[in-house]
Coordinates of C-alpha atoms in Angstrom, one line a residue:
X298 CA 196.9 -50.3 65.8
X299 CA 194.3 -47.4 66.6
X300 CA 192.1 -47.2 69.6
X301 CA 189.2 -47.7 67.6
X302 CA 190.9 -50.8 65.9
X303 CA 191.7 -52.4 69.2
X304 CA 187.6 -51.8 70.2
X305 CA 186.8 -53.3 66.8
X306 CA 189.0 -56.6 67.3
X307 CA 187.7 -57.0 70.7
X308 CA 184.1 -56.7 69.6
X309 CA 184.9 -59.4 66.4
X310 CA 186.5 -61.4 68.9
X311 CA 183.1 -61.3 71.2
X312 CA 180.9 -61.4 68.2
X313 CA 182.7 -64.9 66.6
X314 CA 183.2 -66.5 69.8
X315 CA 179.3 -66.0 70.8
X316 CA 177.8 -66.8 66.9
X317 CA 179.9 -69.6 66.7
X318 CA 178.5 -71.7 70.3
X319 CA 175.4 -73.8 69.7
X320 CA 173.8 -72.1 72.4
X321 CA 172.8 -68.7 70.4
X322 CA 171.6 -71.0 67.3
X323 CA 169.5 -72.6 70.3
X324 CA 168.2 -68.8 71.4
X325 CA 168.0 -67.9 67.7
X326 CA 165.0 -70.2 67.5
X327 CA 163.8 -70.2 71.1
X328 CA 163.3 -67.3 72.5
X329 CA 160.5 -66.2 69.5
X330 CA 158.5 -69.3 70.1
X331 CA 158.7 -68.9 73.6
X332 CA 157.4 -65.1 73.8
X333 CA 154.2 -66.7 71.5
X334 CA 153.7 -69.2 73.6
X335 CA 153.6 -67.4 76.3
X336 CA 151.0 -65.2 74.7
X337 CA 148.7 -67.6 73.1
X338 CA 149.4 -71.0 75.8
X339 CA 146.4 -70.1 77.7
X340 CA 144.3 -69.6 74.2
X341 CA 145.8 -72.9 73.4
X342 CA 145.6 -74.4 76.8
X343 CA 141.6 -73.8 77.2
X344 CA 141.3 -75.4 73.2
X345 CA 142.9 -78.3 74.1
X346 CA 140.7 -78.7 77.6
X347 CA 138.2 -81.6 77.2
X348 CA 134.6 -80.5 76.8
X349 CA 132.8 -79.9 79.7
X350 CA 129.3 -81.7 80.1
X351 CA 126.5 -80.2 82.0
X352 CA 122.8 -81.2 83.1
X353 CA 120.4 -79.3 84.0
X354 CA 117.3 -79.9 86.5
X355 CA 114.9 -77.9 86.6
X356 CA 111.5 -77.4 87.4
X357 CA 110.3 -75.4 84.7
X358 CA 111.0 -75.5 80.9
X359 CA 111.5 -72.2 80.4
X360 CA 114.3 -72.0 83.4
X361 CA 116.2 -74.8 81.9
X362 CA 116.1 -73.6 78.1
X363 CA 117.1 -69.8 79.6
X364 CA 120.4 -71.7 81.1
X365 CA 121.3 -73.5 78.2
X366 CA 120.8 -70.8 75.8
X367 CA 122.8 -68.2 77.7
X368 CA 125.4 -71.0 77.0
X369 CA 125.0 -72.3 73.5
X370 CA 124.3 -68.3 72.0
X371 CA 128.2 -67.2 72.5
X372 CA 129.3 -70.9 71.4
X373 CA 127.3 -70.7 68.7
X374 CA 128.3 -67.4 67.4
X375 CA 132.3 -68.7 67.7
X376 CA 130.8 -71.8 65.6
X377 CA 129.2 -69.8 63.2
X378 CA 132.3 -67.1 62.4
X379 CA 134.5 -70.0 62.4
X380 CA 132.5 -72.6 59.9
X381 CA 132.4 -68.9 57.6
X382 CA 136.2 -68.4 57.6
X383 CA 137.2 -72.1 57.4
X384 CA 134.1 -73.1 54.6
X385 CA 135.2 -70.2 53.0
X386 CA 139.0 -70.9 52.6
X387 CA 138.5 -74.6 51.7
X388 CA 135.8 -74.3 49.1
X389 CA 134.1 -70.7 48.8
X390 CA 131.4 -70.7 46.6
X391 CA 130.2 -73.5 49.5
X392 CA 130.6 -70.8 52.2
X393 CA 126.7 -69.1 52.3
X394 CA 125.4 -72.6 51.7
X395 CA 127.2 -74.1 54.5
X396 CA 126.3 -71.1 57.1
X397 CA 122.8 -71.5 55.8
X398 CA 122.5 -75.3 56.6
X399 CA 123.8 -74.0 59.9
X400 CA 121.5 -71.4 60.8
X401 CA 118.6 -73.7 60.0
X402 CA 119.4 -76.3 62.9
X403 CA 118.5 -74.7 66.3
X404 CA 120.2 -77.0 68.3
X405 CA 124.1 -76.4 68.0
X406 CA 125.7 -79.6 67.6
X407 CA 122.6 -80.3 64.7
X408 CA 123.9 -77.0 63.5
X409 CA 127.5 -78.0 63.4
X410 CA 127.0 -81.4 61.7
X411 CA 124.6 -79.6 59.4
X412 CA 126.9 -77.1 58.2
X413 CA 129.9 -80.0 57.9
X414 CA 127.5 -82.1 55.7
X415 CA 126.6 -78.9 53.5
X416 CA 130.6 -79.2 52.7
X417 CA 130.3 -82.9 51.3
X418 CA 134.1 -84.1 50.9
X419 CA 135.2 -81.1 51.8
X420 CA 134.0 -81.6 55.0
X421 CA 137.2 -83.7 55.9
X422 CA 139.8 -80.2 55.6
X423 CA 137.1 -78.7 58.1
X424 CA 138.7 -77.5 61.4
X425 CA 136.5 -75.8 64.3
X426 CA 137.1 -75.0 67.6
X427 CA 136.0 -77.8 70.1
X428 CA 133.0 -76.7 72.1
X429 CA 133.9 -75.5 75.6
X430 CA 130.2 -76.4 77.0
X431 CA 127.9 -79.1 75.9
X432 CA 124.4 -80.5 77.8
X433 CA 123.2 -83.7 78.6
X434 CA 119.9 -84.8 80.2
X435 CA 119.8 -85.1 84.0
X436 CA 121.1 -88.7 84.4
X437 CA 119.5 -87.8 88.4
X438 CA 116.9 -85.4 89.7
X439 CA 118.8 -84.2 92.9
X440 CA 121.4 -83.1 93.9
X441 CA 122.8 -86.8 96.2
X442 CA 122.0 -88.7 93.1
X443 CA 124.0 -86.5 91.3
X444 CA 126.9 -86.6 93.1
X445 CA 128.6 -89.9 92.1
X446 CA 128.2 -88.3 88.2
X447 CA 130.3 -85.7 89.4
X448 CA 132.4 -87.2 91.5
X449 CA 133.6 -89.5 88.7
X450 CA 131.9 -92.3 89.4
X451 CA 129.8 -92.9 87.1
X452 CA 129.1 -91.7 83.6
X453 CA 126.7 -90.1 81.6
X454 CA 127.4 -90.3 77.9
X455 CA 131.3 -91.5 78.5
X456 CA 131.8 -88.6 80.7
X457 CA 131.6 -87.4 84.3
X458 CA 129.4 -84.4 84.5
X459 CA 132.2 -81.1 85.2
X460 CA 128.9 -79.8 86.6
X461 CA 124.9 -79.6 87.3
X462 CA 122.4 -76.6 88.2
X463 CA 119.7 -77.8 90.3
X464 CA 117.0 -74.9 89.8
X465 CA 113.8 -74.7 92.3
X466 CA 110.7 -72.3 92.5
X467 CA 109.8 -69.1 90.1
X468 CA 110.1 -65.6 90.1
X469 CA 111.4 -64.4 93.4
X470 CA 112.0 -67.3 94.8
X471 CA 113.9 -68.9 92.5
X472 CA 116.8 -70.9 93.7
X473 CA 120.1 -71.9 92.0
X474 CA 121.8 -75.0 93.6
X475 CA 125.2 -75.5 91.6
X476 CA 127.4 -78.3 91.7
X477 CA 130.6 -79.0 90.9
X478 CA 134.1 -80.3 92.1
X479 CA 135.8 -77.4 90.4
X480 CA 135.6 -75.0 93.1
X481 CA 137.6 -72.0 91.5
X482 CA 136.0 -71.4 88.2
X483 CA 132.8 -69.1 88.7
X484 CA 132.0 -68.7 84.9
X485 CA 129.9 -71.6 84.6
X486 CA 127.6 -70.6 87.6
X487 CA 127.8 -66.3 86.9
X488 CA 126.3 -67.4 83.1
X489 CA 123.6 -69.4 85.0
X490 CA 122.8 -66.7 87.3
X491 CA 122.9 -64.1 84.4
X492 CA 119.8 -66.5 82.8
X493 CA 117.7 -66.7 85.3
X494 CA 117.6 -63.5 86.5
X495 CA 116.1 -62.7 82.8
X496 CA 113.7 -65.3 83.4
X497 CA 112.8 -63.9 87.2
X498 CA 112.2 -60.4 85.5
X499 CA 110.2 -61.6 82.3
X500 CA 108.0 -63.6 84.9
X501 CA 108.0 -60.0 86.9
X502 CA 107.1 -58.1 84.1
X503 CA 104.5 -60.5 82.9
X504 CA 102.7 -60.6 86.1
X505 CA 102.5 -56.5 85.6
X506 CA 100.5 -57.1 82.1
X507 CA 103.3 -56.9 79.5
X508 CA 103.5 -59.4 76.8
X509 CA 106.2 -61.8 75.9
X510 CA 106.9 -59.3 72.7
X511 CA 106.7 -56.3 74.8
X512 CA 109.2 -58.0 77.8
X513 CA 111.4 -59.3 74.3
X514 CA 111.5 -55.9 73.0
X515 CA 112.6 -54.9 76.4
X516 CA 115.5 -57.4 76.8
X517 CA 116.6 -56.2 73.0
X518 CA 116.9 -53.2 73.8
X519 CA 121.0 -52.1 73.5
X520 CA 122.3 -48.9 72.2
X521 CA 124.2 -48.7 68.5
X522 CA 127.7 -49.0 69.6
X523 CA 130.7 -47.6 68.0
X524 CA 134.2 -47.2 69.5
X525 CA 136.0 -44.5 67.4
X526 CA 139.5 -42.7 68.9
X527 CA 139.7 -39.1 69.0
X528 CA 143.0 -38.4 67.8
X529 CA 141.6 -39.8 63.9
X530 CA 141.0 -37.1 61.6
X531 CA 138.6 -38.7 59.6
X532 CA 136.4 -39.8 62.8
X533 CA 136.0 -43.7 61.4
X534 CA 135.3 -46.5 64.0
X535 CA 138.1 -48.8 65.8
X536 CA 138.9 -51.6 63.7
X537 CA 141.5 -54.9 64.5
X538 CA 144.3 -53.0 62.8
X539 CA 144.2 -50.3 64.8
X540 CA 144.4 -52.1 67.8
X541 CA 147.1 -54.2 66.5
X542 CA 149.8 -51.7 66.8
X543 CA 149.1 -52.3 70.9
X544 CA 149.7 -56.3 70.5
X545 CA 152.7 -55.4 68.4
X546 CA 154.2 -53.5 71.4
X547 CA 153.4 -55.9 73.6
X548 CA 155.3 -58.4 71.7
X549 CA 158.2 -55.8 71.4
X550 CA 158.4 -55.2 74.8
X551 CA 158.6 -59.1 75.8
X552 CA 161.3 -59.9 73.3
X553 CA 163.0 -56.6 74.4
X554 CA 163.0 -57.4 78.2
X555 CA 164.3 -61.4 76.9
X556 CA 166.5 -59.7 74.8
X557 CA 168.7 -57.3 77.2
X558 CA 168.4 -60.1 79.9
X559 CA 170.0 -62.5 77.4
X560 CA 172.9 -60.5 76.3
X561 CA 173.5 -59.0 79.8
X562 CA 173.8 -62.6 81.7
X563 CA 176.5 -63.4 78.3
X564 CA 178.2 -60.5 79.8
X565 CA 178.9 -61.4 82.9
X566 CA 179.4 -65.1 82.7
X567 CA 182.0 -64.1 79.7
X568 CA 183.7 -62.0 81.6
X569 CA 184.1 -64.0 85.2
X570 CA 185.0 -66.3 82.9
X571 CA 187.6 -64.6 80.8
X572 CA 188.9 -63.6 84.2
X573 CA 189.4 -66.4 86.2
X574 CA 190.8 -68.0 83.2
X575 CA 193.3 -65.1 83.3
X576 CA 192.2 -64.3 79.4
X577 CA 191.7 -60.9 80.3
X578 CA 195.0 -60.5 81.8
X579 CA 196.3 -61.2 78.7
X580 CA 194.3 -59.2 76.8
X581 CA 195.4 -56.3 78.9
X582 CA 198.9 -56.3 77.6
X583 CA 197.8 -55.1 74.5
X584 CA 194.6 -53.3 75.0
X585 CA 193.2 -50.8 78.0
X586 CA 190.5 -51.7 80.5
X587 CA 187.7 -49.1 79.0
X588 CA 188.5 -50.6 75.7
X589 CA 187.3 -54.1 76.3
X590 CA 184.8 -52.7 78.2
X591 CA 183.8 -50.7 75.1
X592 CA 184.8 -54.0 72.7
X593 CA 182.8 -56.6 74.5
X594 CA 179.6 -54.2 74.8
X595 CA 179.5 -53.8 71.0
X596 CA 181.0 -56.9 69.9
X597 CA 177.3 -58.7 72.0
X598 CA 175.2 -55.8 70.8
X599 CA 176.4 -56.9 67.1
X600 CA 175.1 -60.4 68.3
X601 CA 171.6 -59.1 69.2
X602 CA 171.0 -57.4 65.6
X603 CA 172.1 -60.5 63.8
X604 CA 169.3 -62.1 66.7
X605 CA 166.6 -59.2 65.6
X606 CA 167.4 -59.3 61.8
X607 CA 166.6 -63.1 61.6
X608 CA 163.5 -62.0 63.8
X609 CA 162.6 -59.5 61.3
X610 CA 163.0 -61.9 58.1
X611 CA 160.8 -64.2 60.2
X612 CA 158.1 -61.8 61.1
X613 CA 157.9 -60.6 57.2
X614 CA 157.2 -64.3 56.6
X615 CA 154.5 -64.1 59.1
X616 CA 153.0 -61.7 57.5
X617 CA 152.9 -63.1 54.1
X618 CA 151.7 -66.4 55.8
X619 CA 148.8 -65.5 57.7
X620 CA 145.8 -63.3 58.0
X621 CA 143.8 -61.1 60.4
X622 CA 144.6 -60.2 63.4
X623 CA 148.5 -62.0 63.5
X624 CA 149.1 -60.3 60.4
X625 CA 148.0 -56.8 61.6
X626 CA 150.2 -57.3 64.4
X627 CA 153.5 -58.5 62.3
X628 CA 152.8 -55.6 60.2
X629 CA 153.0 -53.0 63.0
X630 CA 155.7 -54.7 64.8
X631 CA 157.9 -54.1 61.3
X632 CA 156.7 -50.5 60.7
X633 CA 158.9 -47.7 61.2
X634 CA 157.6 -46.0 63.9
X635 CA 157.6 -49.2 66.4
X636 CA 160.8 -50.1 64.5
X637 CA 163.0 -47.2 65.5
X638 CA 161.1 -47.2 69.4
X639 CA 162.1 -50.9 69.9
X640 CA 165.9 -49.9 68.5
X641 CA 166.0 -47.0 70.7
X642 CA 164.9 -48.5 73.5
X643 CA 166.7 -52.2 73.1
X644 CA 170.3 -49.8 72.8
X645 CA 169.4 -47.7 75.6
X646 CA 168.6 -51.0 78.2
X647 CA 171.1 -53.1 76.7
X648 CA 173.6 -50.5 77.2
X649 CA 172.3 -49.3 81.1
X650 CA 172.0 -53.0 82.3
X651 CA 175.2 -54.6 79.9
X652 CA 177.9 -51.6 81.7
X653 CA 175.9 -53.1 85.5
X654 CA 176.6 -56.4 84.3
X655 CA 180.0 -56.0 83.3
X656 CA 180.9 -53.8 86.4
X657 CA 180.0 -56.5 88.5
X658 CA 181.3 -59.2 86.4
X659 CA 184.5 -57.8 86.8
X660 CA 184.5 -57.3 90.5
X661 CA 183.9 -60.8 90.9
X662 CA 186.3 -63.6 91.0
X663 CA 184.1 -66.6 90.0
X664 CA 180.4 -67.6 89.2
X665 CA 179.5 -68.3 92.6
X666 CA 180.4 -65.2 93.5
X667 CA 178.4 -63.4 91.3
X668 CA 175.4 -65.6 91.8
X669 CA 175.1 -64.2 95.2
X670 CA 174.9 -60.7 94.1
X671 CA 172.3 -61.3 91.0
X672 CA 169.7 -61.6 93.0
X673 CA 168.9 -58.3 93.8
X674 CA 169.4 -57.3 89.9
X675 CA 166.9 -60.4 88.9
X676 CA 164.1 -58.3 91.1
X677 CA 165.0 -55.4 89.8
X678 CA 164.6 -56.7 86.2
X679 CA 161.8 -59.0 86.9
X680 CA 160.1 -55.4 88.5
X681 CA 159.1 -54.2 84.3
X682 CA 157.1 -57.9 83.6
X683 CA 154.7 -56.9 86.6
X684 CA 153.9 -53.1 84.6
X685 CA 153.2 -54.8 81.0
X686 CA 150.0 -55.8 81.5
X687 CA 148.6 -52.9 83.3
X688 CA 150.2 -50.5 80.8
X689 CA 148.7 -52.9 77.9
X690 CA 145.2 -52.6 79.5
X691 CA 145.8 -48.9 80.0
X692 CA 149.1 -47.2 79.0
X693 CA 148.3 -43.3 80.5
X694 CA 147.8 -44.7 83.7
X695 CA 149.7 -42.6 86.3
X696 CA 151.6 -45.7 87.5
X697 CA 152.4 -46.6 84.0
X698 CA 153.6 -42.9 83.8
X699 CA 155.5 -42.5 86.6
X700 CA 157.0 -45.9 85.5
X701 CA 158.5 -44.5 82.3
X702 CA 160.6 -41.8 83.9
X703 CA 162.0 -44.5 86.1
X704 CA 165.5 -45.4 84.2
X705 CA 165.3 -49.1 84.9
X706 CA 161.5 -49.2 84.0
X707 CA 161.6 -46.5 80.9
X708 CA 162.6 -48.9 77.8
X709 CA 160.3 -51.5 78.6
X710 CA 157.3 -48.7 79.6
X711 CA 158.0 -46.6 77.0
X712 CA 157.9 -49.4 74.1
X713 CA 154.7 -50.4 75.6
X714 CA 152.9 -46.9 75.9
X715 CA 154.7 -46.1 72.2
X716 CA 151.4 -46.5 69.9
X717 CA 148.8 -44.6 72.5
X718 CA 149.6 -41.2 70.7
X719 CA 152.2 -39.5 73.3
X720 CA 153.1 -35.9 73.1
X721 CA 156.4 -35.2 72.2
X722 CA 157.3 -34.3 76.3
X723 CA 156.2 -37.4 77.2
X724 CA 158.8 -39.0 75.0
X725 CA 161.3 -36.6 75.4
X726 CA 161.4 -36.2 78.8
X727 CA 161.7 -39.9 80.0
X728 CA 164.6 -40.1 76.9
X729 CA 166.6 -37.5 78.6
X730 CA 166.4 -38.7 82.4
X731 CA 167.1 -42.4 80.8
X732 CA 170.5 -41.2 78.7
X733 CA 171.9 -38.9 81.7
X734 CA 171.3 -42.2 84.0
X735 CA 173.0 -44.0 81.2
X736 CA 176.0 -41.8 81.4
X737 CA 176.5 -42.2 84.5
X738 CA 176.1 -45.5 84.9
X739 CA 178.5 -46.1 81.7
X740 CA 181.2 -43.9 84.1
X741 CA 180.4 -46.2 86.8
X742 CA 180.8 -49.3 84.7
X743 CA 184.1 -48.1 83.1
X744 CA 186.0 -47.2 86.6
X745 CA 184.8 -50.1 88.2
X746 CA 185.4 -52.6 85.1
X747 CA 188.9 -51.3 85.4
X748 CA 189.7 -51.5 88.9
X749 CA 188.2 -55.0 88.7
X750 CA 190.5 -56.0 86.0
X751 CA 193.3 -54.7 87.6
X752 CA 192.9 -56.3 90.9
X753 CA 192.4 -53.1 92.4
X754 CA 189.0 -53.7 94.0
X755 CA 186.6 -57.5 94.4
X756 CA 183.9 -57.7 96.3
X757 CA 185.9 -60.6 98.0
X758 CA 188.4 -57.9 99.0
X759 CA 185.8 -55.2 100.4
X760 CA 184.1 -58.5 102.2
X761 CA 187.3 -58.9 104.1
X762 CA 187.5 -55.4 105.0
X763 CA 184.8 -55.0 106.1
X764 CA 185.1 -58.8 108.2
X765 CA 188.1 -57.3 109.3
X766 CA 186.7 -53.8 111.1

């Protein structure tokens, strides 16, 4: 048999013995629906919160509707947008009628209800997004009879109050008392503070002799706002689509990073395993050390395409499945040019962290072992998860740069900075550094995967050495 032949029957051998445990079916399914979660769990988490009821006490009118508008105006804009899309995919010649009905309410949850009546039966395959915020009169006019409503201890409409703003004088010396037992999030009280400080200038500006049109006209005032990216020929504004290509890489990059973690821990538990079975001494009658190395390396790389190609059939379902934004994303994640990034950068990590992996697997003599020496290598590899999200928010960063010509960093960076339009030096360069480091490393691997296997050299042996001096 050929040298190539005895690569190929290692690799078949690795490939069966991994696609035929319940464990990779188990990752098959998994490690997709974990990477979405991950994404869309605090979307999902902060849907599924309960509503949060608020009172308001106020002296004036006007400082209590200015609070309670600042909140219902972005709910009611989510209500709105939704009713549209959902009105409009249940029953769409009901759609305008049903946003009309909603519009005419002023009060939101009149506006919801209006819009679900506007639906008639159709009303029952209606699904909105629960309100975040919703108002309830003062069940106490200060803030120590307040306190047991927000404490728990008693109820106002079936509910403890999450919180109450307490609001005192006018124009300058307006005061905001805001309580709550939540002390972390500041959202509700920043909106509340945004409110009044319109009110404190109207009532500034009014004492000056401007009108309430004039001061309204003032407030309106916002410039016409169009985002539009340079490198387009045609100059046309940003859209969803073209920001999905970024979501897409972020996606890439996750399931990347799981990816080569994956298949590298298989390596190394395969091959203490193999070796304190005394499998791979038995292999070695027949076959070289640099050949398994080279057999088991593309026999688990042949396990992470059939992985990606069920991924792929998955995402094209995806995209024939759903709309807007999640379909925009599936549909850059499958072109070509984030294709052949995420295959160039999934060979080149798998390959730099698979030869460390077996290098040390082989040095070892049993799990334990080599549990005491992954620890370093789970920093090292947990180091790319902290640069995602900066290089998501802003991918030419310096950081983010300097990042990508860092081997260990470069095929996680580089799939993430792949849509923002790099030069052709900016890819190349980082490739380059990343396969010399991969050559080397590959040497490394190979000499010390067969000293390993030969009971030349184990970390148990230099530990006695150096014991010893």
């Amino acid at each position: 048999m050929t040298d190539i032949g005895k690569v190929l029957l290692v690799a078949r051998r690795e490939y069966l013995a991994y696609v035929g445990a319940w464990g990779f079916w188990v990752s098959l399914m998994t490690t997709p629906l974990l990477i979405v979660a991950l994404i869309f769990a605090p979307i999902l988490l902060r849907r599924a919160e309960p509503v949060r009821v608020m009172t308001i006490v106020a002296e004036r009118s006007v400082q209590a509707e200015a609070i309670r508008g600042a909140f219902d105006k972005p709910q009611r804009e989510e209500q709105r947008a939704a009713l549209w899309r959902a009105a409009y995919e249940i029953a769409a010649p009901k759609a305008e009628a049903a946003v009309a009905a909603f519009d005419a309410e002023a009060d939101l949850e009149k506006a919801i209800a209006a819009g679900r009546a506007s639906l008639g039966e159709d009303a029952r395959r209606l699904r909105l997004p629960p309100l975040r915020y919703r108002f309830t009169p003062p069940p106490a006019q200060s803030a120590a009879a307040l306190a047991p409503y927000l404490s728990g201890a008693h109820t106002t409409d079936g509910a403890a109050l999450f919180a109450a703003f307490v609001v005192a004088g006018a124009g300058k010396d307006t005061k905001l008392d805001y309580l709550s037992t939540n002390l972390t999030d500041n959202e509700p009280v920043q909106t509340a503070r945004a409110a009044l400080s319109g009110v404190m200038r109207a009532e500034i500006l009014t004492g000056r002799g401007l009108g309430p049109r004039e001061i309204a006209a003032i407030d309106a005032l916002s410039p016409a706002f169009t985002q539009r990216d340079p490198r387009a020929a045609s100059g046309a504004s940003v859209t969803a689509a073209d920001r999905a290509p970024f979501l897409a890489a972020a996606f890439l990059s996750l399931l990347l990073w799981g990816s080569v973690i994956g298949v590298a821990n298989m390596l190394l538990t395969g091959v203490i395993e193999e070796k304190s079975n005394k499998i791979l001494d038995a292999l070695l009658t027949s076959v070289t050390p640099l050949q398994i190395l080279i057999g088991k390396l593309a026999g688990v790389a042949a396990v992470s395409i059939t992985l990606f190609a069920v991924w792929a059939l998955f995402g094209m379902a995806g995209v024939n499945a759903t709309s807007g934004m999640a379909a925009s994303a599936a549909s850059a994640a499958l072109s070509p040019a984030l294709g052949f990034t995420f295959i160039g950068c999934f060979t080149a990590g798998y390959l730099l962290f698979g030869a460390l992996y077996l290098g040390i697997g082989a040095l070892c003599e049993n799990i334990q072992e080599a549990q005491s020496l992954l620890g370093p290598m789970v920093l090292v590899l947990t180091a790319p998860l902290l640069l995602l999200g900066p290089a998501f928010a802003n991918p030419n960063a310096p950081i983010i740069e300097a990042a990508s010509w860092i081997p260990l960093f470069s095929p996680f960076v580089l799939m993430m900075r792949a849509p923002a339009g790099l030069s052709f030096g900016e890819i190349a360069g980082p490739l380059v550094v990343l396969v010399l480091t991969l050559i080397a490393v590959l040497a490394l691997a190979a000499r010390l995967f067969r000293a390993g296997l030969s009971h030349e050299l184990s970390f148990s042996s230099l530990r006695a050495k150096i014991l010893r001096r």
